[in-house]
mmCIF file of N, CA, C and O in Angstrom:
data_model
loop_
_atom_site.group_PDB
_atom_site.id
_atom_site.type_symbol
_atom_site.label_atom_id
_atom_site.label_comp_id
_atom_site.label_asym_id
_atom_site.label_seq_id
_atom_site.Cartn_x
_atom_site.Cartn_y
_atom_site.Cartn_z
ATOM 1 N N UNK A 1 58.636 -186.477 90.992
ATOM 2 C CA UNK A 1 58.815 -186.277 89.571
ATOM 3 C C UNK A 1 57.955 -187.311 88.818
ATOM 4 O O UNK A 1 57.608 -188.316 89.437
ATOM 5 N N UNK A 2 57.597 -187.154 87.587
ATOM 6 C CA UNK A 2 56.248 -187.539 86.772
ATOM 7 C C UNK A 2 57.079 -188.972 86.245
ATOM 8 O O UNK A 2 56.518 -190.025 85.944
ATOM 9 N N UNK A 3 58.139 -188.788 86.226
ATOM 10 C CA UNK A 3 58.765 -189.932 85.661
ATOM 11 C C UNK A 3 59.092 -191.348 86.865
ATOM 12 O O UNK A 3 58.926 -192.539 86.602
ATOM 13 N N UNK A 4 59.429 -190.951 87.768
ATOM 14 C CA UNK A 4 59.685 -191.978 88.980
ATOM 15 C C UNK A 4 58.382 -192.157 89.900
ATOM 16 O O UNK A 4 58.469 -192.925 90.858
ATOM 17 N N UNK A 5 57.026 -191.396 89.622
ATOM 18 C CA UNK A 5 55.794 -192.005 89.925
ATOM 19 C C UNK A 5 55.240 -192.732 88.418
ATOM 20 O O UNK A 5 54.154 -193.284 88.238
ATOM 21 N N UNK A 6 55.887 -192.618 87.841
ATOM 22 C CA UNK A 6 55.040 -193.612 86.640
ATOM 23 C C UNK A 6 55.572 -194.743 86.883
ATOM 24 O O UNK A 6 54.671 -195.496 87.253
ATOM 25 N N UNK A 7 56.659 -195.320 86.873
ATOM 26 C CA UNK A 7 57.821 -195.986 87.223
ATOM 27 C C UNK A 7 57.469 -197.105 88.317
ATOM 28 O O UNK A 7 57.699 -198.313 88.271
ATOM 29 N N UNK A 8 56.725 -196.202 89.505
ATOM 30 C CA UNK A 8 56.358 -196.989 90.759
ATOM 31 C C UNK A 8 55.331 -197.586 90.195
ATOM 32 O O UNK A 8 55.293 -198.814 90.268
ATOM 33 N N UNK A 9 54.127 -196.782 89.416
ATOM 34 C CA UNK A 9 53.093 -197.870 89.173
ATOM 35 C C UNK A 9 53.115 -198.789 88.263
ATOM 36 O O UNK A 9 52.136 -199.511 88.073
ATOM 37 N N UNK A 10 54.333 -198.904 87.508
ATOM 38 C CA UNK A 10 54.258 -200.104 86.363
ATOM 39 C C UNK A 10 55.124 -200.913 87.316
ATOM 40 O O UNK A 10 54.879 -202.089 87.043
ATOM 41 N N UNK A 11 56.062 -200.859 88.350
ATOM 42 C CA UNK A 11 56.675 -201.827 89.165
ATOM 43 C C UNK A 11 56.016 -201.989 90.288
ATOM 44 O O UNK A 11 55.769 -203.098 90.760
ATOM 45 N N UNK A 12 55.738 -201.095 90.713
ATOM 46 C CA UNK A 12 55.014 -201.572 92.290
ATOM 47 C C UNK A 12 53.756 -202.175 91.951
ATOM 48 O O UNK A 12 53.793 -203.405 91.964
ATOM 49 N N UNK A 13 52.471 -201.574 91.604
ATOM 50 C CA UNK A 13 51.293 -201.459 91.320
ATOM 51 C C UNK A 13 50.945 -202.619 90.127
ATOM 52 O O UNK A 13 49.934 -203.299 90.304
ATOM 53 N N UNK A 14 51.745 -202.844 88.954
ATOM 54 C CA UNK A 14 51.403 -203.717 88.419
ATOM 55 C C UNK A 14 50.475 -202.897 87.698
ATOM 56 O O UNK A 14 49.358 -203.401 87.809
ATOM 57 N N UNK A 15 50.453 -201.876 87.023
ATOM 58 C CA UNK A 15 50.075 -201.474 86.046
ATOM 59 C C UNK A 15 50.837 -201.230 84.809
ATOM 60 O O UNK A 15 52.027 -200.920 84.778
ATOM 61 N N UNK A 16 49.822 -201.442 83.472
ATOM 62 C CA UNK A 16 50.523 -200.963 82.174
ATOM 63 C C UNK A 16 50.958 -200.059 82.135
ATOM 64 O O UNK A 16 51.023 -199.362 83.147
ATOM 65 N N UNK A 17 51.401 -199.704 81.076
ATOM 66 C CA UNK A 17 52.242 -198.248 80.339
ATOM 67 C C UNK A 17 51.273 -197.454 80.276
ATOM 68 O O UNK A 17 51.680 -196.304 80.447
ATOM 69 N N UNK A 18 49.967 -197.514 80.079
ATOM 70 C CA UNK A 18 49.120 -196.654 79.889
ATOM 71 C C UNK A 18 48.342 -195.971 81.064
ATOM 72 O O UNK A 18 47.739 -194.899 81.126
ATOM 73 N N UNK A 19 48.567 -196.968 81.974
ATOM 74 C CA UNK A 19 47.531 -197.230 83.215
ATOM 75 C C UNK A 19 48.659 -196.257 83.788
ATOM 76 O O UNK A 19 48.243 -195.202 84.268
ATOM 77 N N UNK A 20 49.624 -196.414 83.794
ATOM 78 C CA UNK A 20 50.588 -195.975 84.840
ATOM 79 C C UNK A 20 51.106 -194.325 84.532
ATOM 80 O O UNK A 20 51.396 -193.568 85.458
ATOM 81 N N UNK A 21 51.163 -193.941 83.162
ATOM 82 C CA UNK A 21 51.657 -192.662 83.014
ATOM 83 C C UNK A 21 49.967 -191.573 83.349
ATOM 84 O O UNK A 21 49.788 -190.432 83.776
ATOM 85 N N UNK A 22 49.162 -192.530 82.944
ATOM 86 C CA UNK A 22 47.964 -191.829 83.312
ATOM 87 C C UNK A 22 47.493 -191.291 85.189
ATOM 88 O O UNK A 22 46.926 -190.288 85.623
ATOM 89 N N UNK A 23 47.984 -192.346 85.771
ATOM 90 C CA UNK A 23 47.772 -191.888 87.253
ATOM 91 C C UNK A 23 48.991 -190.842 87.595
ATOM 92 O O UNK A 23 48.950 -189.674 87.982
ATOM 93 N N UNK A 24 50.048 -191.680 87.316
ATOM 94 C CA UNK A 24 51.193 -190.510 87.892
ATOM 95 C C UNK A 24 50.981 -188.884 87.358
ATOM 96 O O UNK A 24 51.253 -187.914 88.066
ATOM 97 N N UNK A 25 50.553 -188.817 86.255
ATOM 98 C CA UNK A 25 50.031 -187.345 85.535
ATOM 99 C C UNK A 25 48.840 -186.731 86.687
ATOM 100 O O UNK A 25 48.422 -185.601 86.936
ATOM 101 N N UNK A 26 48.634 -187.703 87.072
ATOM 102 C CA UNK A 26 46.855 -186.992 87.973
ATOM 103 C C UNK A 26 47.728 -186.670 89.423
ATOM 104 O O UNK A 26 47.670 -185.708 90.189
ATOM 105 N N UNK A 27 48.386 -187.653 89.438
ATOM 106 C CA UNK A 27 49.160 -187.719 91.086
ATOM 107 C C UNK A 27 49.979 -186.191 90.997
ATOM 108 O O UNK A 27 49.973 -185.371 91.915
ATOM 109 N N UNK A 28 50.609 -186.029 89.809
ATOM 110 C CA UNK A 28 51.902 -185.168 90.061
ATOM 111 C C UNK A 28 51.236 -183.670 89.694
ATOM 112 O O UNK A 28 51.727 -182.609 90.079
ATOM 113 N N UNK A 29 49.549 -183.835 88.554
ATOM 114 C CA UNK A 29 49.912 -182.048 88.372
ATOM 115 C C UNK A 29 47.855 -182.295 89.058
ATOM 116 O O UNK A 29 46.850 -181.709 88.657
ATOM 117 N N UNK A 30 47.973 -183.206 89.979
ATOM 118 C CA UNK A 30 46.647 -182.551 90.334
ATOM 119 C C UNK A 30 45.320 -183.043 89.570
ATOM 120 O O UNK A 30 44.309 -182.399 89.850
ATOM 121 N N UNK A 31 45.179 -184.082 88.655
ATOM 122 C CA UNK A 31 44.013 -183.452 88.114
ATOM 123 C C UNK A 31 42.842 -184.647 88.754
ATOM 124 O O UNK A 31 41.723 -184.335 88.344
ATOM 125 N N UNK A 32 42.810 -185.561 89.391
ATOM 126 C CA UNK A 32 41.698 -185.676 90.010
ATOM 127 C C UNK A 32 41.146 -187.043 89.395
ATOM 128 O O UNK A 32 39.947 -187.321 89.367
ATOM 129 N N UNK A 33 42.197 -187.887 88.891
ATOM 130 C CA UNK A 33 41.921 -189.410 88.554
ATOM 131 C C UNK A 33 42.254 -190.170 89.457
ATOM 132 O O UNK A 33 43.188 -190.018 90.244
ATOM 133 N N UNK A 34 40.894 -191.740 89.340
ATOM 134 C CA UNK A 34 41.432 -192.252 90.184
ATOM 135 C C UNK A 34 41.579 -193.353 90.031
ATOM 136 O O UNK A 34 41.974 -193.349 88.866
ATOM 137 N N UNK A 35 41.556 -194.953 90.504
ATOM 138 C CA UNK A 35 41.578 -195.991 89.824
ATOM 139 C C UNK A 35 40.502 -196.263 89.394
ATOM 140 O O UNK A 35 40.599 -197.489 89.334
ATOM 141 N N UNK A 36 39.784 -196.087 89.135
ATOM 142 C CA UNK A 36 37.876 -196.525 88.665
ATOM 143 C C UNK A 36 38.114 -195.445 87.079
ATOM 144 O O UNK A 36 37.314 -195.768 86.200
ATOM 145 N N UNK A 37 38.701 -194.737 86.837
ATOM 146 C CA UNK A 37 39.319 -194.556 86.123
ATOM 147 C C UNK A 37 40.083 -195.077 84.865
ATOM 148 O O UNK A 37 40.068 -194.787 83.669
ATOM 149 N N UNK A 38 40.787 -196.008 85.679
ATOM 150 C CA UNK A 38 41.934 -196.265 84.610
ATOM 151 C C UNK A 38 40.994 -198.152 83.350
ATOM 152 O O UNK A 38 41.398 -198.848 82.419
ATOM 153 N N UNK A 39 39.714 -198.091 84.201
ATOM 154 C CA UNK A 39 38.920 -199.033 83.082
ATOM 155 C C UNK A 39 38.885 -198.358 81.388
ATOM 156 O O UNK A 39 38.776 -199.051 80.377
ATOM 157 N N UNK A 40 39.002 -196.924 81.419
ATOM 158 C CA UNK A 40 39.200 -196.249 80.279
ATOM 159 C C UNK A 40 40.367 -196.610 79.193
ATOM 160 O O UNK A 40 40.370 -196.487 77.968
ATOM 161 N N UNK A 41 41.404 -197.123 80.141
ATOM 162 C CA UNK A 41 42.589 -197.657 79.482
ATOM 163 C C UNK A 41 43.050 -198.722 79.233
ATOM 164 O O UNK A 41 44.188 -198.778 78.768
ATOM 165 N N UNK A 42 42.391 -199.748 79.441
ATOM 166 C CA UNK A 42 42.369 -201.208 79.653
ATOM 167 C C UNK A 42 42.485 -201.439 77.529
ATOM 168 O O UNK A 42 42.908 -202.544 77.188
ATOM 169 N N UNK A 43 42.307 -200.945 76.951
ATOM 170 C CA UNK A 43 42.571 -201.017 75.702
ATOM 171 C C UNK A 43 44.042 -201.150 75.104
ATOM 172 O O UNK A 43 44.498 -201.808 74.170
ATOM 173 N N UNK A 44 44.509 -200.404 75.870
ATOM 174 C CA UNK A 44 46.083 -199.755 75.827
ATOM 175 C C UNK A 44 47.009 -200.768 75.971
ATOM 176 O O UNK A 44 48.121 -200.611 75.466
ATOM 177 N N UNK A 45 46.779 -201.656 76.498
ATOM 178 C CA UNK A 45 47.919 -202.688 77.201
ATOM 179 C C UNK A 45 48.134 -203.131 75.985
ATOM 180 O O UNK A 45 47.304 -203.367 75.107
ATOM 181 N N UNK A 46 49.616 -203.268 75.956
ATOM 182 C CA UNK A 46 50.206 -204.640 75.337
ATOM 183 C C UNK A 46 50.134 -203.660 73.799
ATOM 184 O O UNK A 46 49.541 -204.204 72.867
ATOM 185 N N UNK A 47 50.808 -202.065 73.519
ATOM 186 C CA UNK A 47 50.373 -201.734 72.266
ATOM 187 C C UNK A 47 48.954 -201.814 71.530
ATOM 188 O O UNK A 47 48.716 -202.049 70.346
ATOM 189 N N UNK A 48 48.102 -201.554 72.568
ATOM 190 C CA UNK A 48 46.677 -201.661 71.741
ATOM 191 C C UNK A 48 46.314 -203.499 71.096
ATOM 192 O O UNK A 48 45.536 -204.031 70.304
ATOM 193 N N UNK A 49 47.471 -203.936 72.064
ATOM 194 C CA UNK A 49 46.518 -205.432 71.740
ATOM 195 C C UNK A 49 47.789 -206.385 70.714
ATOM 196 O O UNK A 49 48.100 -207.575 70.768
ATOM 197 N N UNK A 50 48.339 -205.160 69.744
ATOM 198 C CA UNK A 50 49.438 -205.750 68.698
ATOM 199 C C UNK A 50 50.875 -205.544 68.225
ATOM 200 O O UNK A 50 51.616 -205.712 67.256
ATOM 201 N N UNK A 51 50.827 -204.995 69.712
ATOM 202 C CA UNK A 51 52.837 -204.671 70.159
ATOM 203 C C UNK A 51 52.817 -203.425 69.073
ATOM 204 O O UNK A 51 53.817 -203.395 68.356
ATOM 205 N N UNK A 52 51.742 -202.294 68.819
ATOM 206 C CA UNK A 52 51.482 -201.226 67.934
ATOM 207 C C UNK A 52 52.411 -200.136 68.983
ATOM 208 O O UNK A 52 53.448 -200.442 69.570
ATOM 209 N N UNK A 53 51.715 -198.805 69.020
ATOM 210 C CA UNK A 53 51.917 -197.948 69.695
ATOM 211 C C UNK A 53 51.925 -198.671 71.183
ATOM 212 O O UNK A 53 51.239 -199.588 71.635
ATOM 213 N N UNK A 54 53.272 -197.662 71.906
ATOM 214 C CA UNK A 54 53.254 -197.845 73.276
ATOM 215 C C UNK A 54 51.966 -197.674 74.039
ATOM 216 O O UNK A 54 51.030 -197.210 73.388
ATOM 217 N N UNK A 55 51.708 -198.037 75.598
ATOM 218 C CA UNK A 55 50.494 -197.218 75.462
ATOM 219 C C UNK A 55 50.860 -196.146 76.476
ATOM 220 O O UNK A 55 49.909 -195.444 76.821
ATOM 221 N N UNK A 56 52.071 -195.864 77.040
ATOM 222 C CA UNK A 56 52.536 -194.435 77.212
ATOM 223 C C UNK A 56 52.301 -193.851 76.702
ATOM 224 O O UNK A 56 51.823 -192.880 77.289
ATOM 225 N N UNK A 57 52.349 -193.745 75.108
ATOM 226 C CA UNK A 57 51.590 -192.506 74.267
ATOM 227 C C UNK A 57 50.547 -192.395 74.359
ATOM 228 O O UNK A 57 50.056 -191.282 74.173
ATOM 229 N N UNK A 58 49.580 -193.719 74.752
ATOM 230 C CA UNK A 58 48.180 -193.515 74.574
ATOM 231 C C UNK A 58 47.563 -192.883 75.851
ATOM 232 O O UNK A 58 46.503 -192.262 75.779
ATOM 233 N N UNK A 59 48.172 -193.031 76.914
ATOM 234 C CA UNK A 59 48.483 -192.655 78.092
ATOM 235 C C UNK A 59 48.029 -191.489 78.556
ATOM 236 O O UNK A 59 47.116 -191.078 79.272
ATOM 237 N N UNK A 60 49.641 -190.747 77.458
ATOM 238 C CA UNK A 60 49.564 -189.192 77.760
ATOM 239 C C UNK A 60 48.748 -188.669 76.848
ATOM 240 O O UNK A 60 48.397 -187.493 76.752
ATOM 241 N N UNK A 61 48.388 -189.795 76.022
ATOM 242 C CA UNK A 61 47.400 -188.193 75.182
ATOM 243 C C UNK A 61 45.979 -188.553 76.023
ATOM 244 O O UNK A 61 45.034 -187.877 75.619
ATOM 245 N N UNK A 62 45.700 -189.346 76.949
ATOM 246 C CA UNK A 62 44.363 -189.376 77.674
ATOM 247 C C UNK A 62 44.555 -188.232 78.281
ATOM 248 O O UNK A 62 43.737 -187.314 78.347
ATOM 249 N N UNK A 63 45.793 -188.259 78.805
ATOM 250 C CA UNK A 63 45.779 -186.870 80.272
ATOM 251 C C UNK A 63 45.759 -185.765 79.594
ATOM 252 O O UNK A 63 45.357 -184.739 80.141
ATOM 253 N N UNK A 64 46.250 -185.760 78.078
ATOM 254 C CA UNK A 64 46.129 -184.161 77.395
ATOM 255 C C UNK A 64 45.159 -184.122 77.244
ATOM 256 O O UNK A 64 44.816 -182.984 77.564
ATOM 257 N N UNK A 65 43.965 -184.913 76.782
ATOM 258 C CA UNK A 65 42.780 -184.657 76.204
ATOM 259 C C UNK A 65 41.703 -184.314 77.763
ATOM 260 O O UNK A 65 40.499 -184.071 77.683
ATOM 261 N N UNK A 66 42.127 -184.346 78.476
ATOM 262 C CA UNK A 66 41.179 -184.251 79.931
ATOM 263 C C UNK A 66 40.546 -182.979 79.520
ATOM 264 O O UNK A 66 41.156 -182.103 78.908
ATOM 265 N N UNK A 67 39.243 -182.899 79.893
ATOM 266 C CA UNK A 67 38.140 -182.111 80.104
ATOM 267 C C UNK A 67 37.931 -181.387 80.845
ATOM 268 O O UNK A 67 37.469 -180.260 80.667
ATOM 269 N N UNK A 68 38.301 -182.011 82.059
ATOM 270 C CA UNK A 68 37.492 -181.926 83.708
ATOM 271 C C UNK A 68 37.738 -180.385 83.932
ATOM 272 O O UNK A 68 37.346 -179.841 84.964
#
C-alpha cells in the first residue's frame, strides 16, 4: 500500500516528505523512478525551505505531473 511504502522511506531510507511519497508512487503504480531522480526534489524539504507547504504535496503533484 502507497501509504506504508512512503512511510518506510521517510523512516527507513531517511528521506523527506517529498522524496519519499515520490518513490513509493513509482514503487506502487509502476512508473519507472529512481533515486537519481529524486535530485528533482531536493527543493521540497523542510516546506520548500520555510516550514510552507508540506512537501508531500509537492511530492504528489511531481508524480501527477509525470510525462513519461
Amino acid at each position: 500500500m502507497l501509504k506504508e511504502k512512503a512511510l518506510a522511506y521517510y523512516l527507513d531510507k531517511g528521506h523527506h516528505c517529498a522524496e519519499s511519497i515520490f518513490m513509493a508512487a513509482s514503487d506502487e503504480y509502476g512508473l519507472g523512478f529512481d533515486e537519481g531522480d529524486l535530485s528533482l526534489l531536493m527543493g521540497f524539504s523542510g516546506g520548500m525551505g520555510v516550514e510552507g507547504t508540506c512537501g508531500l504535496l509537492a511530492g504528489s503533484v511531481a508524480v501527477l505531473g509525470d510525462r513519461k
